[in-house]
Short mmCIF file of C-alpha atoms in Angstrom, two decimals:
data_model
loop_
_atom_site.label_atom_id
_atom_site.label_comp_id
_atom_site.label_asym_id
_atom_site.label_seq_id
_atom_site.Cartn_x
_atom_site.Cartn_y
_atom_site.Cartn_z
CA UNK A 24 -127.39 90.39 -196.93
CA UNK A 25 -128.93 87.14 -197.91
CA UNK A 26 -127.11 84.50 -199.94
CA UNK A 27 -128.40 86.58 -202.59
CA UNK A 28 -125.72 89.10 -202.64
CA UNK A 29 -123.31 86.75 -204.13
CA UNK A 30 -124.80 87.35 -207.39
CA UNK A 31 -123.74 91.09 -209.52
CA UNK A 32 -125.55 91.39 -212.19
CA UNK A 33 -124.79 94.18 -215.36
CA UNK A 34 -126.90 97.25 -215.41
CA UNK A 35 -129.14 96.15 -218.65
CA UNK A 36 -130.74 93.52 -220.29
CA UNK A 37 -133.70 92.27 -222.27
CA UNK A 38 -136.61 90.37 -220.97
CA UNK A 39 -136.82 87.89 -223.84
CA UNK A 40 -138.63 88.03 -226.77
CA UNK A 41 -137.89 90.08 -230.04
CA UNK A 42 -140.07 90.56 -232.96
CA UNK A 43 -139.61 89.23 -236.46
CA UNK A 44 -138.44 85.59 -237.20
CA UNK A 45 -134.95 85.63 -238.39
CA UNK A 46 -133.01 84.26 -235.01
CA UNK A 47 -129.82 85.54 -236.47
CA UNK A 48 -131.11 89.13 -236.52
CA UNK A 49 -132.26 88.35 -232.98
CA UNK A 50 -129.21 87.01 -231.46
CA UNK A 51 -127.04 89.64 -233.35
CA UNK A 52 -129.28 92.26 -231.52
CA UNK A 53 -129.36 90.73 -228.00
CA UNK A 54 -125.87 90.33 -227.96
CA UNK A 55 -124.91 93.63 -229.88
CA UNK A 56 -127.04 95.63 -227.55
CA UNK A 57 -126.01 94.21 -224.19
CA UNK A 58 -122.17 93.12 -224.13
CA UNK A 59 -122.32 92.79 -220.52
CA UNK A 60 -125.33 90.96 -220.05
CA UNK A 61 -126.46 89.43 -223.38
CA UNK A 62 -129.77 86.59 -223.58
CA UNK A 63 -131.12 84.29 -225.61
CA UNK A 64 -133.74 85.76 -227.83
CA UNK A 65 -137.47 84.65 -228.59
CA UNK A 66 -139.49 85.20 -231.37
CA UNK A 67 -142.93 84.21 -230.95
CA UNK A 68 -144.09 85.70 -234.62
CA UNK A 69 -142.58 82.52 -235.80
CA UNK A 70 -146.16 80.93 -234.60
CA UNK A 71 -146.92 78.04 -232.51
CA UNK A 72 -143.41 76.51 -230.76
CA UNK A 73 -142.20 79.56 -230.42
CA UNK A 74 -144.68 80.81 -228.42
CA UNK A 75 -143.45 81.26 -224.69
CA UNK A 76 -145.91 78.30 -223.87
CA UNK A 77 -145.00 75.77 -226.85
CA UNK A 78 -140.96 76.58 -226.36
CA UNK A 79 -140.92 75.29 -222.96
CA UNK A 80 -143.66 72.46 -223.50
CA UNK A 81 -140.93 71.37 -226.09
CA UNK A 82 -138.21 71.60 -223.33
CA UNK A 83 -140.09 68.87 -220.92
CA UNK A 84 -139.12 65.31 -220.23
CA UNK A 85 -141.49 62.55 -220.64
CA UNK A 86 -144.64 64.91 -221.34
CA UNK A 87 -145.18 66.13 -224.61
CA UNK A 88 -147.87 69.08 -226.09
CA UNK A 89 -149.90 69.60 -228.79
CA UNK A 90 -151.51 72.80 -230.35
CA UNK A 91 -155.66 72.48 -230.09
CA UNK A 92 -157.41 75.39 -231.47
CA UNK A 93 -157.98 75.92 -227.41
CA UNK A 94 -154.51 76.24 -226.53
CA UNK A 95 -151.55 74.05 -225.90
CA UNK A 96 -152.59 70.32 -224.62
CA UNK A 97 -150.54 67.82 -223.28
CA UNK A 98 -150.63 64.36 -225.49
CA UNK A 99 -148.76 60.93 -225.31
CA UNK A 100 -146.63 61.27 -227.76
CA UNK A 101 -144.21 63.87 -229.36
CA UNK A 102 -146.17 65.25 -232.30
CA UNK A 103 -144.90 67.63 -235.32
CA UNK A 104 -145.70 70.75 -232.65
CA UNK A 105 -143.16 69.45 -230.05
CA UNK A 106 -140.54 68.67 -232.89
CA UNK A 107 -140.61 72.39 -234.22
CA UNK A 108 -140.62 74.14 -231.12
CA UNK A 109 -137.28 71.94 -230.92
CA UNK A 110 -136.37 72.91 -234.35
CA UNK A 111 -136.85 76.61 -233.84
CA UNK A 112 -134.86 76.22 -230.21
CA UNK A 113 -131.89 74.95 -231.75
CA UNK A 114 -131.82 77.32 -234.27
CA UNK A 115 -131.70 79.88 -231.85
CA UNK A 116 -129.15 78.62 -230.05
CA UNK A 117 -126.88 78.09 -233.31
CA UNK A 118 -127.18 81.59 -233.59
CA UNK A 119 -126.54 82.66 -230.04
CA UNK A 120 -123.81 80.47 -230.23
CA UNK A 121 -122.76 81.87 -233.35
CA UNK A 122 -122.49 85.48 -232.09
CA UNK A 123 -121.08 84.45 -228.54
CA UNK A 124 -118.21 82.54 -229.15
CA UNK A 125 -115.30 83.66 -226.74
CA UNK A 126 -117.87 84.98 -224.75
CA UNK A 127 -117.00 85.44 -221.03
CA UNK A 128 -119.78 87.16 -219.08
CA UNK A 129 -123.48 86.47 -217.86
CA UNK A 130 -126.12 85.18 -220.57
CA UNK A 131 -129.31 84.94 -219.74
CA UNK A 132 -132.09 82.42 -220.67
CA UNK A 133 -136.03 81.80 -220.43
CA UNK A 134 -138.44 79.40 -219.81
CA UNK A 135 -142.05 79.51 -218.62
CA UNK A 136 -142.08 79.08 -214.47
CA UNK A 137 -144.41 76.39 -213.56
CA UNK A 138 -147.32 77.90 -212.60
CA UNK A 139 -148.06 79.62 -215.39
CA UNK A 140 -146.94 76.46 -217.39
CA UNK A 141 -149.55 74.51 -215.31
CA UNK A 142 -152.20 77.45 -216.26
CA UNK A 143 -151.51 77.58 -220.01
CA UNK A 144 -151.60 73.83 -220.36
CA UNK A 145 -154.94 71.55 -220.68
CA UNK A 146 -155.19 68.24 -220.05
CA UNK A 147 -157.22 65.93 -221.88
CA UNK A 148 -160.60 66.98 -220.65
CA UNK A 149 -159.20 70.69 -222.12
CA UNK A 150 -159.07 71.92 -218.25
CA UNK A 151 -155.37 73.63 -217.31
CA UNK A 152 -153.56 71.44 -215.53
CA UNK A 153 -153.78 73.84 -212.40
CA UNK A 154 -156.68 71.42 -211.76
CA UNK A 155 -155.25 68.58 -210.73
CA UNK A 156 -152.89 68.51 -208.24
CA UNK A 157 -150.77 65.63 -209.10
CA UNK A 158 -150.79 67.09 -213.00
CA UNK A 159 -148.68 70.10 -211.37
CA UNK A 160 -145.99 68.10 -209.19
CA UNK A 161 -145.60 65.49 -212.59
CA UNK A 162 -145.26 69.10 -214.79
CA UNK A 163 -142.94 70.57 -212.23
CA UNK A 164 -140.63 67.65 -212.15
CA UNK A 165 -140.44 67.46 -216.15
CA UNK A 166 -139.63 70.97 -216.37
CA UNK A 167 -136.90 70.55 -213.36
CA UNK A 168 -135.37 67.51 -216.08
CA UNK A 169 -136.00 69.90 -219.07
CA UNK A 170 -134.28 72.61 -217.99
CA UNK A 171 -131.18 71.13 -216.44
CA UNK A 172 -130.87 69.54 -220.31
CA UNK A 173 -131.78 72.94 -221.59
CA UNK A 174 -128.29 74.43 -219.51
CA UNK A 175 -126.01 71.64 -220.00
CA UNK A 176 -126.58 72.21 -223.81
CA UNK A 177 -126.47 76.06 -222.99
CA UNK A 178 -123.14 75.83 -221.34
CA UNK A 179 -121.70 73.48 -223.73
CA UNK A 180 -122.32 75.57 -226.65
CA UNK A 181 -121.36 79.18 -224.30
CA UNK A 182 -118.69 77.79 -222.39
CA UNK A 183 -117.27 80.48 -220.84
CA UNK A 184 -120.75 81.96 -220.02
CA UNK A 185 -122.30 82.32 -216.78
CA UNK A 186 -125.88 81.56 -217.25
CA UNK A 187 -128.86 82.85 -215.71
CA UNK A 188 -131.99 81.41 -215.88
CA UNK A 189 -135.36 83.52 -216.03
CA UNK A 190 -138.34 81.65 -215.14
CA UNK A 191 -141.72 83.51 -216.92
CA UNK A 192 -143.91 83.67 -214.61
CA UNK A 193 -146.77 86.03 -215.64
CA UNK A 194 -149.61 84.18 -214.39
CA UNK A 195 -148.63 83.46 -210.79
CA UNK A 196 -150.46 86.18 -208.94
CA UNK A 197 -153.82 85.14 -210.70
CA UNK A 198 -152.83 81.15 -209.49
CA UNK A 199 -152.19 82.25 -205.59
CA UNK A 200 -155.71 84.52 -205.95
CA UNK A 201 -157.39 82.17 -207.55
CA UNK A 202 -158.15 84.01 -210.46
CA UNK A 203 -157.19 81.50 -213.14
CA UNK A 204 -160.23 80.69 -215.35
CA UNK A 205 -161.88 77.58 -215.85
CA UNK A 206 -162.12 76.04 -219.72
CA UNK A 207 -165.79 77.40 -220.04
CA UNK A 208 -164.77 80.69 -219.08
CA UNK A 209 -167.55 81.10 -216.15
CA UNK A 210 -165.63 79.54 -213.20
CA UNK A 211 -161.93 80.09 -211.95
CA UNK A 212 -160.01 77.65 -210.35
CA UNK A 213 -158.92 77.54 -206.32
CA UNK A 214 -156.07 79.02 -205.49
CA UNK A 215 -152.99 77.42 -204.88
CA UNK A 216 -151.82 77.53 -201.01
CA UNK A 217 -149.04 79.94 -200.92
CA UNK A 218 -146.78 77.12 -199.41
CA UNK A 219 -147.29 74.66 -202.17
CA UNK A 220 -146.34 77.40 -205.11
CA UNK A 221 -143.60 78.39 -202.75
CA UNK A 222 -141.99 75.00 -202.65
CA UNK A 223 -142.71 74.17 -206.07
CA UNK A 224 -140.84 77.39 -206.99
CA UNK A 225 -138.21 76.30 -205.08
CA UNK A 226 -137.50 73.10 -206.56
CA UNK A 227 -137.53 74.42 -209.94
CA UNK A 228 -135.14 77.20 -209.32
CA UNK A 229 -132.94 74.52 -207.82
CA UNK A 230 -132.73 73.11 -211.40
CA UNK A 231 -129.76 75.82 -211.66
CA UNK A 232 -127.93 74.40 -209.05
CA UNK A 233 -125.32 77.41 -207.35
CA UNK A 234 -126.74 79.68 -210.71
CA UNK A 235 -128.35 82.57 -210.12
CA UNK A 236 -132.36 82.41 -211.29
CA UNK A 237 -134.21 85.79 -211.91
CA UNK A 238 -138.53 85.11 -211.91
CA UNK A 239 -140.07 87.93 -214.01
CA UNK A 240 -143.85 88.69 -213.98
CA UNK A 241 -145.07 92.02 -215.91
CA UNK A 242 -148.36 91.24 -214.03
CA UNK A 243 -149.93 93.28 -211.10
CA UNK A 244 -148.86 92.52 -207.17
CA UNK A 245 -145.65 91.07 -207.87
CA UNK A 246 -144.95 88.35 -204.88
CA UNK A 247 -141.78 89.55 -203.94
CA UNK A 248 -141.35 88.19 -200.64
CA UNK A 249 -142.35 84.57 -201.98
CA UNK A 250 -140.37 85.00 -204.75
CA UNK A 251 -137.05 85.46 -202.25
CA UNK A 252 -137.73 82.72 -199.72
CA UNK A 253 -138.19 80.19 -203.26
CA UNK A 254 -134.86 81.10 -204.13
CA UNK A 255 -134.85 83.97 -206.71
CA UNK A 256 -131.33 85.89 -206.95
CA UNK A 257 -133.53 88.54 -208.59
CA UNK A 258 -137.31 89.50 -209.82
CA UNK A 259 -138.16 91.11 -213.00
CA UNK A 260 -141.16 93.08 -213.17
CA UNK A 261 -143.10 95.95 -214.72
CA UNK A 262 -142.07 99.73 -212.83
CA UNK A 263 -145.36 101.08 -213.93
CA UNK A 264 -147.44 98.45 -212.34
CA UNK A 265 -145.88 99.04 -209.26
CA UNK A 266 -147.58 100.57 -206.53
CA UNK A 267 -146.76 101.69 -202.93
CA UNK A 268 -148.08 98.68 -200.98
CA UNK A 269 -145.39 97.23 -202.79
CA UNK A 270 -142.81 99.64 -201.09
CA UNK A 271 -142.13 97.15 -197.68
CA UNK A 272 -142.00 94.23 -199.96
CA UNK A 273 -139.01 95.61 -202.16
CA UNK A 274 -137.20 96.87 -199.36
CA UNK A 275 -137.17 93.97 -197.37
CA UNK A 276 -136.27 92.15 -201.12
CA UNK A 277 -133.11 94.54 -201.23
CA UNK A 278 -131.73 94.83 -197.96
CA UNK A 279 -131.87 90.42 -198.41
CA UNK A 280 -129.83 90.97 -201.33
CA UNK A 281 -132.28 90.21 -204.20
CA UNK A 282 -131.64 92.32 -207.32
CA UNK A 283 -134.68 94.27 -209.04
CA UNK A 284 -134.85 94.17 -212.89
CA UNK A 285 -136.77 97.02 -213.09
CA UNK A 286 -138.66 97.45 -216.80
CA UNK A 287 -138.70 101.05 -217.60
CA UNK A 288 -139.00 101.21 -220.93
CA UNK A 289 -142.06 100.62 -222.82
CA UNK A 290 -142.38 96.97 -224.77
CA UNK A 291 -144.45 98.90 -227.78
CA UNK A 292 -143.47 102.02 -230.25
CA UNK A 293 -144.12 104.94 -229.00
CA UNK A 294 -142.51 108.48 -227.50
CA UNK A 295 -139.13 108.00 -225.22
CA UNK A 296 -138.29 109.78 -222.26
CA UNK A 297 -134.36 110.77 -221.99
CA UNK A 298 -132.78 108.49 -220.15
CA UNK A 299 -132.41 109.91 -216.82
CA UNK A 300 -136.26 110.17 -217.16
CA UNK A 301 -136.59 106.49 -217.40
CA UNK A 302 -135.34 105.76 -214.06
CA UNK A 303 -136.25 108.99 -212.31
CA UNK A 304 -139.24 106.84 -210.59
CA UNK A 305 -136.44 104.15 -209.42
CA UNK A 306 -134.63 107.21 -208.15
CA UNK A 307 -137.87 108.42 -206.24
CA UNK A 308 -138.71 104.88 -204.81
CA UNK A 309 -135.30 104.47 -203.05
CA UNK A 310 -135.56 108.08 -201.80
CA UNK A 311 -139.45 107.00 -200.73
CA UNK A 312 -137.46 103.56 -199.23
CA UNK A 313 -135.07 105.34 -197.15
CA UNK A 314 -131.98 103.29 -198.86
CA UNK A 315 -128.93 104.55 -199.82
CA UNK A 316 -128.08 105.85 -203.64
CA UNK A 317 -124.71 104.35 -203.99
CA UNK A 318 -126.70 100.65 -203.56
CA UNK A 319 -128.80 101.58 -206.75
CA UNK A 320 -126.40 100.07 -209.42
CA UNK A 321 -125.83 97.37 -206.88
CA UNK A 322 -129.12 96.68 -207.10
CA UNK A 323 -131.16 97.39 -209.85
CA UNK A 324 -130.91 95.97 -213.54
CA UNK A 325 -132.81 98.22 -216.31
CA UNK A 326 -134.87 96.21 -218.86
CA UNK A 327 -137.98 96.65 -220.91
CA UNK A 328 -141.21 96.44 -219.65
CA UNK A 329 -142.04 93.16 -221.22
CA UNK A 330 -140.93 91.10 -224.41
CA UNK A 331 -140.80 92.79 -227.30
CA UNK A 332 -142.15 90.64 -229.89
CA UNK A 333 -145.12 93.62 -230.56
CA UNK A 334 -142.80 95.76 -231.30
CA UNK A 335 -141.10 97.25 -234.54
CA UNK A 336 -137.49 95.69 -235.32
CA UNK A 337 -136.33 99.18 -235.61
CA UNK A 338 -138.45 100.07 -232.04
CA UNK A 339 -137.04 97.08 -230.41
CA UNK A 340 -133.18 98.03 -230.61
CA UNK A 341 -133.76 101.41 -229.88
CA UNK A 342 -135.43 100.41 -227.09
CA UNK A 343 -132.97 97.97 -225.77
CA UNK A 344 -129.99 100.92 -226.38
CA UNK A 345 -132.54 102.97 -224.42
CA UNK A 346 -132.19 100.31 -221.36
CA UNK A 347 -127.95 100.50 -221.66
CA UNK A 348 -128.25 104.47 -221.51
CA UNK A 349 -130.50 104.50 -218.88
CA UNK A 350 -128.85 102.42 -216.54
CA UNK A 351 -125.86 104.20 -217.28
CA UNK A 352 -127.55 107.78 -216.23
CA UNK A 353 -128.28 105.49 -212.93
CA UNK A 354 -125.08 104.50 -211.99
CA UNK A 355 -123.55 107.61 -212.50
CA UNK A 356 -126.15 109.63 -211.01
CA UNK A 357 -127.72 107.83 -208.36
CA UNK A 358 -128.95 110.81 -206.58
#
């Protein structure tokens, strides 16, 4: 086992966002549903700053963004777009901190990884700062300073919380493929050598220090193996998109240590399985894997799919239950 296997993580938890716009609803249903393993919710409805993209551009040092009606650009100066994504952050975390206090346990928060960061945000000639080189390293090292601010405050108001940070990193596969489009739309740009998103990675999950850092991507041909050498206690990813090239990948990822948050359960409204159906294809990839049963509670972490900002209020906390039962039927019957 890798250094990895220091970090046990509950059996359920949420990827991130919710829908609606009231945070106190939201944090009263992220922590209500998961006691063991509660995070910090987002709510994108809200509009632009609470977007996945404008919440961390708001959380970077010395670089500041801007809504254009082409996306999020970075400017010189902090405008009215960086100050309310800051607004609606702290408001969130008055009411995380409202409904956590004497909370002992893991809490989990988010922030946009850097390579999808450096894809979602344009420079001034409106191309994504994937183009230029030394855009990325300066983007990387504000969002290193960013989020070491971002968990000082977190622990400060959560004391007696052990916080893990998620890095959202749903664009990374199309940066290391070079599948990243160019502002016209006709072009893509280069791929990014492996080693250089590797490292990057790496730096940015140091930002944590000795805390455990889970990177989720609900995209296709997950990197796991990249993923674990960067530093990742865990990866979150879609189930469904898995497929079974990805089988020597994951094994190698588990036998190192690194926990799977598996999303099993869908991110929209629509028909659920019972539980024990939601994880029957977990069940049937560690059979297809050879591993043991009694590691699957060890090692896997039930979640949605995705966020769940497009789905109902109603859908969304059924659907989170769904992820606590479900993980339960796992642990008890691994087999």
């Amino acid at each position: 086992m890798s250094e990895n296997s220091q970090f046990r993580f509950a059996g359920a938890t949420g990827v991130g966002s919710l829908p609606g716009g009231d945070a106190r609803e939201a944090a009263k249903t992220a922590t209500g549903s998961f006691e063991d393993f509660p995070f910090l919710p987002e709510l994108p409805a809200r509009g632009p700053g609470a977007d996945m993209i404008g919440r961390t551009a708001g959380m970077l040092v010395e670089l500041y963004a801007r809504v254009e009606p082409s996306g999020w650009r970075i400017g010189d100066r902090p405008g009215r777009d960086t100050k309310r994504a800051r607004s609606w952050l702290g408001e969130d975390l008055d009411a995380l901190e409202e409904y956590t206090q004497g909370y002992e346990g893991d809490l989990k928060v988010q922030a946009v990884g850097p390579w999808t960061l450096a894809s979602a945000l344009e420079l001034k000639n409106g191309e994504a700062a994937l183009s230029d080189p030394g855009a990325c390293r300066d983007l990387a090292a504000s969002l290193v300073e960013g989020l070491r601010l971002h968990l000082a405050e977190m622990r400060r108001r959560v004391p007696g919380a052990r916080l893990v940070l998620q890095l959202d990193e749903p664009s990374l596969t199309a940066v290391l493929r070079g599948r990243v489009r160019t502002a016209s739309g006709y072009r893509t740009h280069r791929a990014v050598d492996r080693q250089l998103v590797e490292s990057t990675l790496r730096d940015v999950v140091a930002a944590h220090g000795d805390g455990p850092v889970v990177v989720h991507s609900c995209a296709p041909d997950v990197p796991f193996a990249l993923l674990r050498r960067a530093g990742a206690a865990a990866v979150s990813f879609d189930f469904a998109l898995l497929t079974e090239r990805d089988d020597d990948a994951i094994g190698e990822a588990v036998e190192a240590g690194t926990r799977l948050f598996a999303g099993v359960v869908p991110g929209t409204d629509g028909p659920l399985s019972d539980p024990a159906g939601s994880v029957m294809g977990v069940r049937t990839l560690w059979r297809r894997l050879g591993l043991h049963p009694g590691l699957l509670a060890e090692a896997v972490t039930v979640t949605p799919a995705c966020g769940l900002a497009d789905a109902s209020p109603a859908w969304a906390r059924q659907a989170l239950a769904h992820c606590v039962r479900a993980a339960r039927s796992l642990a008890d019957n691994p087999e």
